[in-house]
């Protein structure tokens, strides 16, 4: 089945648990932030249009206050002369000198206005009969100009004292005129309501420059237009003295209320009327540039989310590997055990959780199965093999034993003592080896078997080998496996003492170990010893478990130290057997450990 491994399932679970919340949080954050950007966009547009409208209203209010209070100002020439008083004198005189005197009396008032407002080009007073007084360094009236028939003058009088705002553009009646905006008001006597004349301010279009301060730089601009669709002011400075586009004109004319908001491609346009002044404010916000500005945060949200997702995926891989690795290793080892090798294992570092418990119980189970199989299966097979070997030996030994009896009889008749001794000892050895009553014998019988073997070897080698026995009485009465000492003594003679120059000694020692009460046999010789490499090979061979070759098969290691060690380990358990130590030129010691019962 696909994705059947626990590692894959755990990885997918960790990824789902970690990545899905990230996706949800990212989606909600992105959507919330997009909504916030949209709200901010509307807020920017609303603030821009409202600030612009408020700025225009403040400008108009300021102009209106100037025009209302100008006629009440007191001249510096006398504490009791007002602008209205001087206008009355201007209307009643035609003398140039009197007009000059009136102009000087009002000079300080109007100069203060010119200095206070840098966008004021000129200040003008017109009497009802057309005479005028003008103040301005760059906006002087043309000589002989009489405004009585001009449209702006007629509309100013028609407003009955209300502020009139003229059309922006170049004024033909002003010398060196540049595009400007004219504000005018008809002045009346406060008591008698007598028409005194007209007050006019000529202002440059810089009057609207302060409106740009609250706009968003490079993202918004606004346009002022009158009811006829003529552009009065453009914050970009590009569309002055021109008309609104037709689509904006149509939308403006079709407005039901005082404010309209609509989207046009990548722009947000807000239109608001100024009904008192018959003007329209049009603000435009560039959404693409605004989104680009706020889009950095959107990208940051995405980058952070992707980074977190990658980190969580990597952590999921590491965690799934870390958690499932010991389980995977255990599964591989269990597959190996199909061949009945009973492999145990351990987890590093040691763990005390459920996985550590699983390893411990698995090892215990393998050991129990191994013991069970060895005791109930391998031992039976090896016992059968031993019985076959014994049967083969018995068949051959009967013939040899009868032959040796014949030779011994002839040697006694002929009085050849050495042959008699050798044949007697060899016969006793054959008779001992073919006994099949039990696998266990008394240790004294096993020692007698060794004595028979050494009797033969001492006739062969003479005084070259000194055989010494150090045996405790308690050991002699113990029962041990048959034929485990003589092969080791034989190994010491042929491999340790035979090739040694001079005489040698062979010690057979048997005692009970004080602490464990185990039976210990030591076969020690002072022969040529074993080379280090060969000794390691022998020790490695002893570490290998007993192996059944099959009925009828014989290994060259079936006798000797390996055979003895395997028989002891199979019969008594792996805690018993033999060990070997040796030093070249100094000798070899084989230690046999057996249970006392």
XYZ file of C-alpha atoms in Angstrom:
597
model
C 0.000 0.000 0.000
C 1.222 3.461 -0.820
C 2.534 5.466 2.160
C 2.361 2.346 4.326
C 5.515 2.972 6.365
C 5.126 4.490 9.799
C 7.839 7.014 8.911
C 5.797 8.325 5.959
C 2.594 8.432 7.978
C 4.276 10.266 10.834
C 5.896 12.727 8.408
C 2.554 13.466 6.735
C 0.868 13.875 10.125
C 3.526 16.323 11.303
C 3.371 18.255 8.019
C -0.420 18.494 8.183
C -0.370 19.554 11.842
C 2.254 22.258 11.180
C 1.626 23.476 7.624
C -2.180 23.658 7.649
C -2.246 26.179 10.547
C 0.415 28.203 8.723
C -1.712 28.246 5.556
C -4.803 29.267 7.523
C -2.972 31.977 9.448
C -1.297 33.231 6.262
C -4.587 33.352 4.375
C -6.363 35.193 7.181
C -3.430 37.562 7.682
C -3.181 38.261 3.977
C -6.916 38.844 3.653
C -7.024 41.023 6.778
C -4.055 43.020 5.605
C -5.584 43.449 2.127
C -8.790 44.686 3.731
C -6.717 47.003 5.867
C -4.956 48.342 2.761
C -8.324 48.931 1.105
C -9.552 50.720 4.203
C -6.376 52.763 4.312
C -6.825 53.613 0.634
C -10.347 54.866 1.226
C -9.135 56.691 4.305
C -6.315 58.338 2.335
C -8.750 59.379 -0.382
C -11.268 60.636 2.169
C -8.611 62.518 4.132
C -7.193 63.997 0.947
C -10.540 65.295 -0.287
C -11.631 66.498 3.150
C -8.333 68.215 3.815
C -8.500 69.833 0.403
C -12.072 71.022 0.974
C -11.207 72.274 4.438
C -8.168 74.081 3.044
C -10.247 75.749 0.345
C -12.883 76.729 2.866
C -10.182 78.157 5.126
C -8.749 80.154 2.206
C -12.146 81.496 1.205
C -13.004 82.211 4.811
C -9.774 84.116 5.199
C -10.471 86.163 2.034
C -13.996 86.829 3.232
C -12.788 88.029 6.613
C -10.330 90.368 4.895
C -13.022 91.819 2.661
C -15.469 92.252 5.557
C -13.069 93.875 7.930
C -11.217 96.021 5.415
C -13.947 98.653 5.357
C -13.877 98.893 9.155
C -10.125 99.343 9.418
C -8.942 102.666 10.837
C -6.458 104.702 8.810
C -3.101 105.467 10.426
C -3.409 109.109 9.383
C -6.174 109.769 11.889
C -7.686 107.726 14.630
C -11.205 108.396 13.364
C -10.928 107.741 9.627
C -12.030 104.312 8.266
C -11.781 102.739 4.830
C -15.520 103.398 4.364
C -14.962 107.051 5.157
C -12.219 107.295 2.591
C -14.385 105.566 -0.026
C -17.096 108.191 0.556
C -14.509 110.940 0.016
C -13.283 109.164 -3.132
C -16.799 109.066 -4.518
C -17.354 112.818 -3.847
C -14.127 114.177 -5.326
C -12.437 114.232 -8.683
C -9.376 116.144 -7.598
C -6.151 114.213 -8.200
C -4.599 115.619 -5.080
C -7.487 114.480 -2.931
C -7.270 111.045 -4.494
C -3.530 110.986 -3.724
C -4.215 111.941 -0.090
C -6.829 109.177 0.226
C -4.411 106.637 -1.238
C -1.684 107.581 1.252
C -4.091 107.294 4.170
C -4.973 103.733 3.186
C -1.453 102.761 2.159
C -0.353 101.284 5.486
C -3.464 99.099 5.810
C -3.057 97.588 2.363
C 0.720 97.229 2.594
C 0.247 95.158 5.742
C -2.122 92.898 3.810
C 0.350 92.577 0.944
C 3.138 91.638 3.360
C 0.967 89.188 5.337
C -0.225 87.170 2.323
C 2.412 86.440 -0.308
C -0.160 85.153 -2.774
C -1.921 88.592 -2.983
C -0.818 90.333 -6.176
C -2.822 93.542 -5.680
C -5.578 95.282 -3.716
C -8.074 97.560 -5.481
C -10.863 99.937 -4.418
C -13.409 101.181 -6.999
C -15.842 104.043 -6.341
C -19.393 103.876 -7.722
C -18.419 106.287 -10.528
C -15.438 104.172 -11.631
C -12.503 105.917 -9.920
C -9.979 103.512 -8.362
C -7.147 103.217 -5.889
C -4.686 100.289 -6.406
C -1.891 98.792 -4.339
C 0.502 96.193 -5.715
C 4.091 95.951 -6.933
C 3.416 93.619 -9.849
C -0.314 94.012 -10.508
C -1.030 97.662 -11.405
C -4.269 98.539 -13.173
C -4.076 99.921 -16.648
C -4.383 103.680 -16.816
C -7.956 104.851 -17.344
C -9.486 101.451 -16.580
C -13.168 101.740 -15.676
C -14.786 98.426 -14.608
C -18.406 99.535 -14.591
C -19.375 97.449 -17.622
C -17.186 94.394 -16.920
C -18.888 91.113 -16.083
C -17.001 90.586 -12.840
C -18.064 94.060 -11.617
C -21.686 93.506 -12.522
C -21.740 90.094 -10.783
C -20.068 91.546 -7.698
C -22.778 94.199 -7.345
C -25.434 91.584 -8.052
C -24.152 89.538 -5.062
C -25.314 92.337 -2.732
C -22.294 92.286 -0.467
C -21.507 88.518 -0.801
C -18.001 87.498 -1.866
C -17.677 86.934 -5.587
C -15.007 84.622 -7.014
C -14.016 85.339 -10.564
C -12.759 83.056 -13.265
C -9.066 82.031 -13.132
C -6.857 83.275 -15.930
C -5.005 86.297 -17.248
C -6.722 89.645 -16.457
C -6.629 92.036 -19.408
C -7.073 95.125 -17.181
C -3.932 94.383 -15.129
C -0.475 95.275 -16.442
C 1.837 92.205 -16.932
C -0.909 89.953 -15.667
C -0.291 86.235 -15.072
C -2.947 83.556 -14.432
C -4.668 84.584 -11.207
C -7.917 84.468 -9.307
C -9.967 87.562 -8.424
C -12.069 87.932 -5.252
C -14.401 90.942 -5.009
C -17.137 92.296 -2.733
C -19.488 95.280 -2.858
C -18.957 97.569 0.180
C -21.846 99.339 1.928
C -22.119 101.855 4.750
C -22.821 99.898 7.937
C -25.440 102.452 9.104
C -27.144 103.788 5.997
C -26.473 100.800 3.694
C -25.218 103.278 1.107
C -23.235 101.632 -1.715
C -19.653 102.833 -1.260
C -17.837 100.914 -3.982
C -16.140 97.616 -4.747
C -13.170 95.951 -2.991
C -11.117 93.507 -5.136
C -8.159 91.162 -4.397
C -6.076 89.750 -7.219
C -4.451 86.497 -5.972
C -1.995 84.213 -7.725
C -2.815 80.522 -8.029
C -0.184 79.885 -5.354
C -3.039 80.450 -2.950
C -3.772 76.722 -3.282
C -0.211 75.434 -2.829
C -0.703 74.757 0.857
C -3.354 72.203 -0.014
C -0.647 69.742 -1.171
C 0.756 69.317 2.331
C -1.821 66.761 3.457
C -1.801 64.776 0.216
C 0.166 61.554 -0.168
C 3.281 62.363 -2.227
C 3.516 60.710 -5.662
C 0.249 58.873 -5.024
C -2.491 61.492 -5.136
C -3.368 64.806 -6.720
C -6.433 66.991 -6.811
C -8.121 69.412 -9.203
C -10.408 72.379 -8.555
C -13.032 73.060 -11.200
C -16.021 75.388 -11.444
C -19.554 74.499 -12.472
C -18.698 75.082 -16.137
C -16.011 72.358 -16.036
C -13.083 74.778 -16.235
C -10.054 73.769 -14.174
C -9.238 76.467 -11.632
C -6.265 74.723 -10.051
C -4.356 71.476 -10.657
C -1.962 70.318 -7.914
C 0.365 68.926 -10.596
C 0.502 72.323 -12.316
C -0.172 70.744 -15.720
C -3.857 71.400 -16.455
C -4.401 75.064 -15.478
C -6.550 77.054 -17.940
C -8.077 73.857 -19.364
C -11.262 71.876 -18.947
C -12.101 68.645 -17.176
C -12.238 65.487 -19.287
C -15.704 64.761 -20.624
C -16.208 61.623 -18.517
C -15.480 63.565 -15.304
C -17.739 66.395 -16.452
C -20.596 63.944 -17.043
C -20.077 62.254 -13.672
C -19.965 65.645 -11.942
C -23.163 66.823 -13.602
C -24.920 63.517 -12.783
C -24.028 63.611 -9.058
C -27.053 63.234 -6.784
C -25.282 64.346 -3.614
C -22.251 66.390 -2.724
C -19.749 63.473 -2.895
C -19.026 60.651 -5.361
C -16.385 57.875 -5.196
C -15.522 55.442 -8.000
C -12.666 53.237 -9.250
C -11.088 53.700 -12.649
C -8.503 51.031 -13.588
C -5.722 51.477 -11.005
C -7.058 54.771 -9.615
C -9.581 55.789 -6.998
C -11.351 59.089 -7.774
C -13.371 61.096 -5.243
C -15.502 64.084 -6.292
C -16.946 66.582 -3.793
C -18.957 69.743 -4.466
C -18.503 73.100 -2.777
C -22.070 74.348 -3.271
C -21.463 77.709 -1.573
C -18.706 78.650 -3.997
C -19.979 76.613 -6.979
C -16.726 74.677 -7.221
C -15.886 70.992 -7.401
C -12.883 69.242 -5.818
C -11.666 66.100 -7.614
C -9.042 63.959 -5.813
C -7.290 61.043 -7.506
C -5.419 58.252 -5.647
C -3.058 55.875 -7.505
C -3.924 52.399 -6.188
C -1.014 50.668 -7.931
C 1.543 52.873 -6.199
C -0.300 52.625 -2.912
C -0.470 48.819 -3.160
C 3.196 48.763 -4.095
C 3.987 50.686 -0.936
C 1.858 48.479 1.283
C 2.660 45.365 -0.795
C 6.029 45.036 0.942
C 4.208 43.907 4.058
C 2.130 41.437 2.011
C 5.303 39.971 0.545
C 6.830 39.876 4.005
C 3.843 37.872 5.268
C 4.249 35.410 2.400
C 8.030 35.129 2.890
C 7.654 34.537 6.622
C 4.954 31.928 6.011
C 7.026 30.112 3.388
C 10.068 30.184 5.671
C 8.041 28.789 8.565
C 6.563 26.101 6.304
C 10.025 25.032 5.087
C 11.348 24.982 8.664
C 8.386 22.887 9.860
C 8.789 20.463 6.939
C 12.493 20.019 7.727
C 11.658 19.549 11.411
C 8.994 17.005 10.414
C 11.596 15.060 8.416
C 14.067 15.135 11.316
C 11.440 14.200 13.905
C 9.991 11.383 11.807
C 13.503 10.000 11.240
C 14.427 10.373 14.906
C 11.248 8.716 16.173
C 10.990 5.896 13.622
C 14.690 5.106 13.109
C 14.931 2.669 16.077
C 11.657 1.034 15.016
C 12.939 0.655 11.438
C 16.201 -0.843 12.688
C 14.303 -3.300 14.849
C 12.127 -4.292 11.881
C 15.257 -4.988 9.770
C 16.727 -7.120 12.536
C 13.484 -9.063 12.854
C 13.595 -9.777 9.113
C 17.094 -11.200 9.570
C 15.794 -13.528 12.226
C 13.780 -15.385 9.598
C 16.967 -17.426 9.115
C 16.823 -18.362 12.848
C 20.044 -16.555 13.702
C 18.327 -15.025 16.749
C 20.124 -11.662 16.432
C 19.761 -9.333 19.412
C 20.329 -5.610 19.353
C 20.455 -2.527 21.527
C 19.465 1.092 21.025
C 21.964 3.889 21.514
C 21.658 6.041 23.455
C 19.792 4.040 26.021
C 16.104 4.904 26.173
C 13.572 4.384 28.954
C 10.474 5.067 26.887
C 8.229 2.608 25.038
C 10.803 2.117 22.264
C 13.486 1.213 24.812
C 11.038 -1.215 26.434
C 10.330 -2.736 22.998
C 14.054 -3.343 22.393
C 14.519 -4.865 25.847
C 11.572 -7.226 25.479
C 12.649 -8.172 21.960
C 16.160 -9.082 23.132
C 14.736 -11.090 26.013
C 12.405 -12.913 23.636
C 15.276 -13.732 21.251
C 17.390 -15.051 24.111
C 14.544 -17.188 25.392
C 13.854 -18.588 21.914
C 17.561 -19.215 21.366
C 17.827 -21.129 24.622
C 14.702 -23.084 23.876
C 15.806 -24.029 20.358
C 19.294 -24.947 21.501
C 18.041 -27.085 24.346
C 15.129 -28.765 22.561
C 16.420 -28.961 19.004
C 20.136 -28.431 18.524
C 21.084 -30.519 21.522
C 19.002 -33.425 20.239
C 20.659 -33.232 16.839
C 24.134 -32.956 18.356
C 23.371 -35.848 20.693
C 22.342 -37.958 17.715
C 25.567 -36.994 15.968
C 27.585 -37.916 19.048
C 25.820 -41.247 19.215
C 26.698 -41.896 15.586
C 30.309 -41.010 16.279
C 30.293 -43.296 19.298
C 28.810 -46.111 17.235
C 31.487 -45.658 14.578
C 34.178 -45.578 17.254
C 32.724 -48.630 18.930
C 32.783 -50.639 15.734
C 36.425 -49.742 15.071
C 37.479 -49.921 18.722
C 36.312 -53.527 19.235
C 38.584 -54.718 16.500
C 41.507 -52.606 17.782
C 40.866 -53.603 21.391
C 40.914 -57.338 20.535
C 44.064 -56.852 18.472
C 45.783 -54.956 21.327
C 44.875 -57.789 23.753
C 46.617 -60.204 21.452
C 49.724 -57.986 21.203
C 49.765 -57.538 25.002
C 49.673 -61.295 25.544
C 52.612 -61.809 23.143
C 54.563 -58.921 24.834
C 54.134 -60.555 28.282
C 55.228 -63.932 26.920
C 58.243 -62.355 25.243
C 58.807 -60.183 28.398
C 58.859 -56.849 26.446
C 57.624 -54.514 29.221
C 57.272 -51.304 27.156
C 55.070 -52.956 24.589
C 53.007 -54.536 27.318
C 52.514 -51.211 29.090
C 51.607 -49.346 25.882
C 49.155 -51.968 24.699
C 47.580 -52.210 28.159
C 47.156 -48.424 28.409
C 45.912 -48.128 24.856
C 43.432 -50.913 25.401
C 42.074 -49.267 28.545
C 41.671 -46.017 26.560
C 39.681 -47.767 23.855
C 37.549 -49.551 26.409
C 36.809 -46.202 28.175
C 35.971 -44.413 24.947
C 33.423 -47.004 23.816
C 31.468 -47.008 27.062
C 27.955 -45.724 26.237
C 26.219 -45.945 29.616
C 26.107 -42.164 30.082
C 27.668 -38.953 28.857
C 28.678 -38.201 32.457
C 31.502 -39.991 34.253
C 33.341 -39.540 37.522
C 36.255 -37.167 37.278
C 38.594 -39.920 38.606
C 37.704 -42.080 35.579
C 38.443 -39.152 33.247
C 41.782 -38.635 35.071
C 42.581 -42.358 34.669
C 41.952 -41.995 30.948
C 44.486 -39.147 30.914
C 46.964 -41.303 32.908
C 46.693 -44.086 30.299
C 47.373 -41.584 27.536
C 50.398 -40.081 29.360
C 51.743 -43.597 30.105
C 51.977 -44.171 26.361
C 53.543 -40.712 25.759
C 56.144 -41.138 28.525
C 57.312 -44.405 26.959
C 57.606 -42.502 23.693
C 59.325 -39.378 25.047
C 60.965 -40.774 28.168
C 62.132 -38.145 30.637
C 61.533 -35.298 28.140
C 58.003 -34.706 29.573
C 57.318 -34.456 33.302
C 53.620 -34.987 34.014
C 52.367 -33.526 37.328
C 48.836 -33.729 38.832
C 47.410 -31.458 41.533
C 43.849 -32.612 42.184
C 41.522 -31.999 45.112
C 39.616 -34.999 46.432
C 36.275 -33.184 46.076
C 36.945 -32.801 42.368
C 37.672 -36.489 41.813
C 34.223 -37.496 43.028
C 32.382 -35.005 40.804
C 30.666 -36.100 37.623
C 31.789 -34.438 34.395
C 31.386 -34.928 30.673
C 33.400 -37.803 29.246
C 36.465 -37.208 27.016
C 37.008 -33.519 27.757
C 40.441 -33.644 29.463
C 42.442 -36.105 27.342
C 42.046 -34.081 24.070
C 43.361 -30.997 25.863
C 46.328 -32.904 27.360
C 47.034 -34.351 23.924
C 46.918 -30.826 22.441
C 49.470 -29.644 25.042
C 51.845 -32.536 24.252
C 51.796 -32.306 20.456
C 51.583 -28.522 20.063
C 53.376 -27.312 23.163
C 56.052 -29.803 24.315
C 56.914 -32.009 21.340
C 58.844 -29.291 19.497
C 60.426 -27.781 22.598
C 64.183 -28.172 23.055
C 65.010 -29.851 26.317
C 62.679 -31.194 28.980
C 59.196 -29.880 29.619
C 56.538 -30.060 32.256
C 52.802 -30.680 31.912
C 50.587 -29.795 34.893
C 46.999 -31.016 35.356
C 45.344 -29.101 38.176
C 41.804 -29.561 39.502
C 40.058 -27.631 42.292
C 36.799 -25.982 43.385
C 36.614 -22.228 42.843
C 36.052 -20.651 46.304
C 33.448 -18.044 45.359
C 31.337 -19.836 42.766
C 32.057 -23.440 43.777
C 32.665 -24.285 40.155
C 35.004 -27.105 39.121
C 38.153 -25.687 37.563
C 40.649 -27.765 35.547
C 43.903 -26.251 34.339
C 46.140 -27.914 31.734
C 49.383 -25.964 31.819
C 52.579 -26.604 29.857
C 55.873 -24.736 29.540
C 56.220 -25.486 25.850
C 56.778 -23.262 22.829
C 53.487 -21.360 23.305
C 51.205 -19.957 20.610
C 51.874 -16.962 18.383
C 49.622 -13.950 18.980
C 47.832 -14.141 15.610
C 47.154 -17.847 15.943
C 45.950 -17.340 19.514
C 43.437 -14.718 18.320
C 42.174 -17.155 15.665
C 41.655 -19.858 18.292
C 39.875 -17.466 20.662
C 37.637 -16.301 17.818
C 36.869 -19.919 17.012
C 35.868 -20.559 20.617
C 33.519 -17.517 20.503
C 31.576 -19.023 17.614
C 28.384 -20.904 18.576
C 28.289 -24.701 18.128
C 27.250 -25.687 14.606
C 25.802 -28.953 13.422
C 27.356 -30.016 10.100
C 24.828 -32.766 9.388
C 24.829 -36.472 9.998
C 27.790 -38.182 8.396
C 29.859 -34.987 8.109
C 33.035 -34.507 10.111
C 34.920 -31.273 10.614
C 38.607 -31.167 11.278
C 37.621 -29.194 14.377
C 35.279 -31.915 15.628
C 37.925 -32.984 18.139
C 40.373 -30.869 20.121
C 39.702 -27.695 22.069
C 36.857 -26.473 19.828
C 34.966 -29.775 20.139
C 35.467 -29.856 23.914
C 34.302 -26.248 24.303
C 31.215 -26.819 22.118
C 30.210 -29.988 24.006
C 30.494 -28.222 27.375
C 28.587 -25.134 26.192
C 25.811 -27.241 24.686
C 25.485 -29.477 27.721
C 25.933 -26.998 30.571
C 25.174 -23.646 28.941
C 27.138 -20.712 27.568
C 28.443 -19.737 31.027
C 30.710 -22.792 30.998
C 33.515 -23.918 28.712
C 37.205 -23.292 28.323
C 39.541 -20.350 27.873
C 43.076 -20.321 26.568
C 46.037 -18.076 27.327
C 49.543 -18.355 25.921
C 52.846 -16.549 25.549
C 55.412 -17.573 22.939
C 58.384 -19.520 24.396
C 56.753 -19.520 27.848
C 53.892 -21.943 27.475
C 50.117 -22.288 27.280
C 47.341 -22.602 29.856
C 43.872 -23.985 29.121
C 41.268 -23.386 31.856
C 38.151 -25.537 31.995
C 35.100 -24.347 33.962
C 32.347 -26.849 34.872
C 29.438 -26.809 37.290
C 29.914 -28.698 40.538
C 26.541 -30.442 40.260
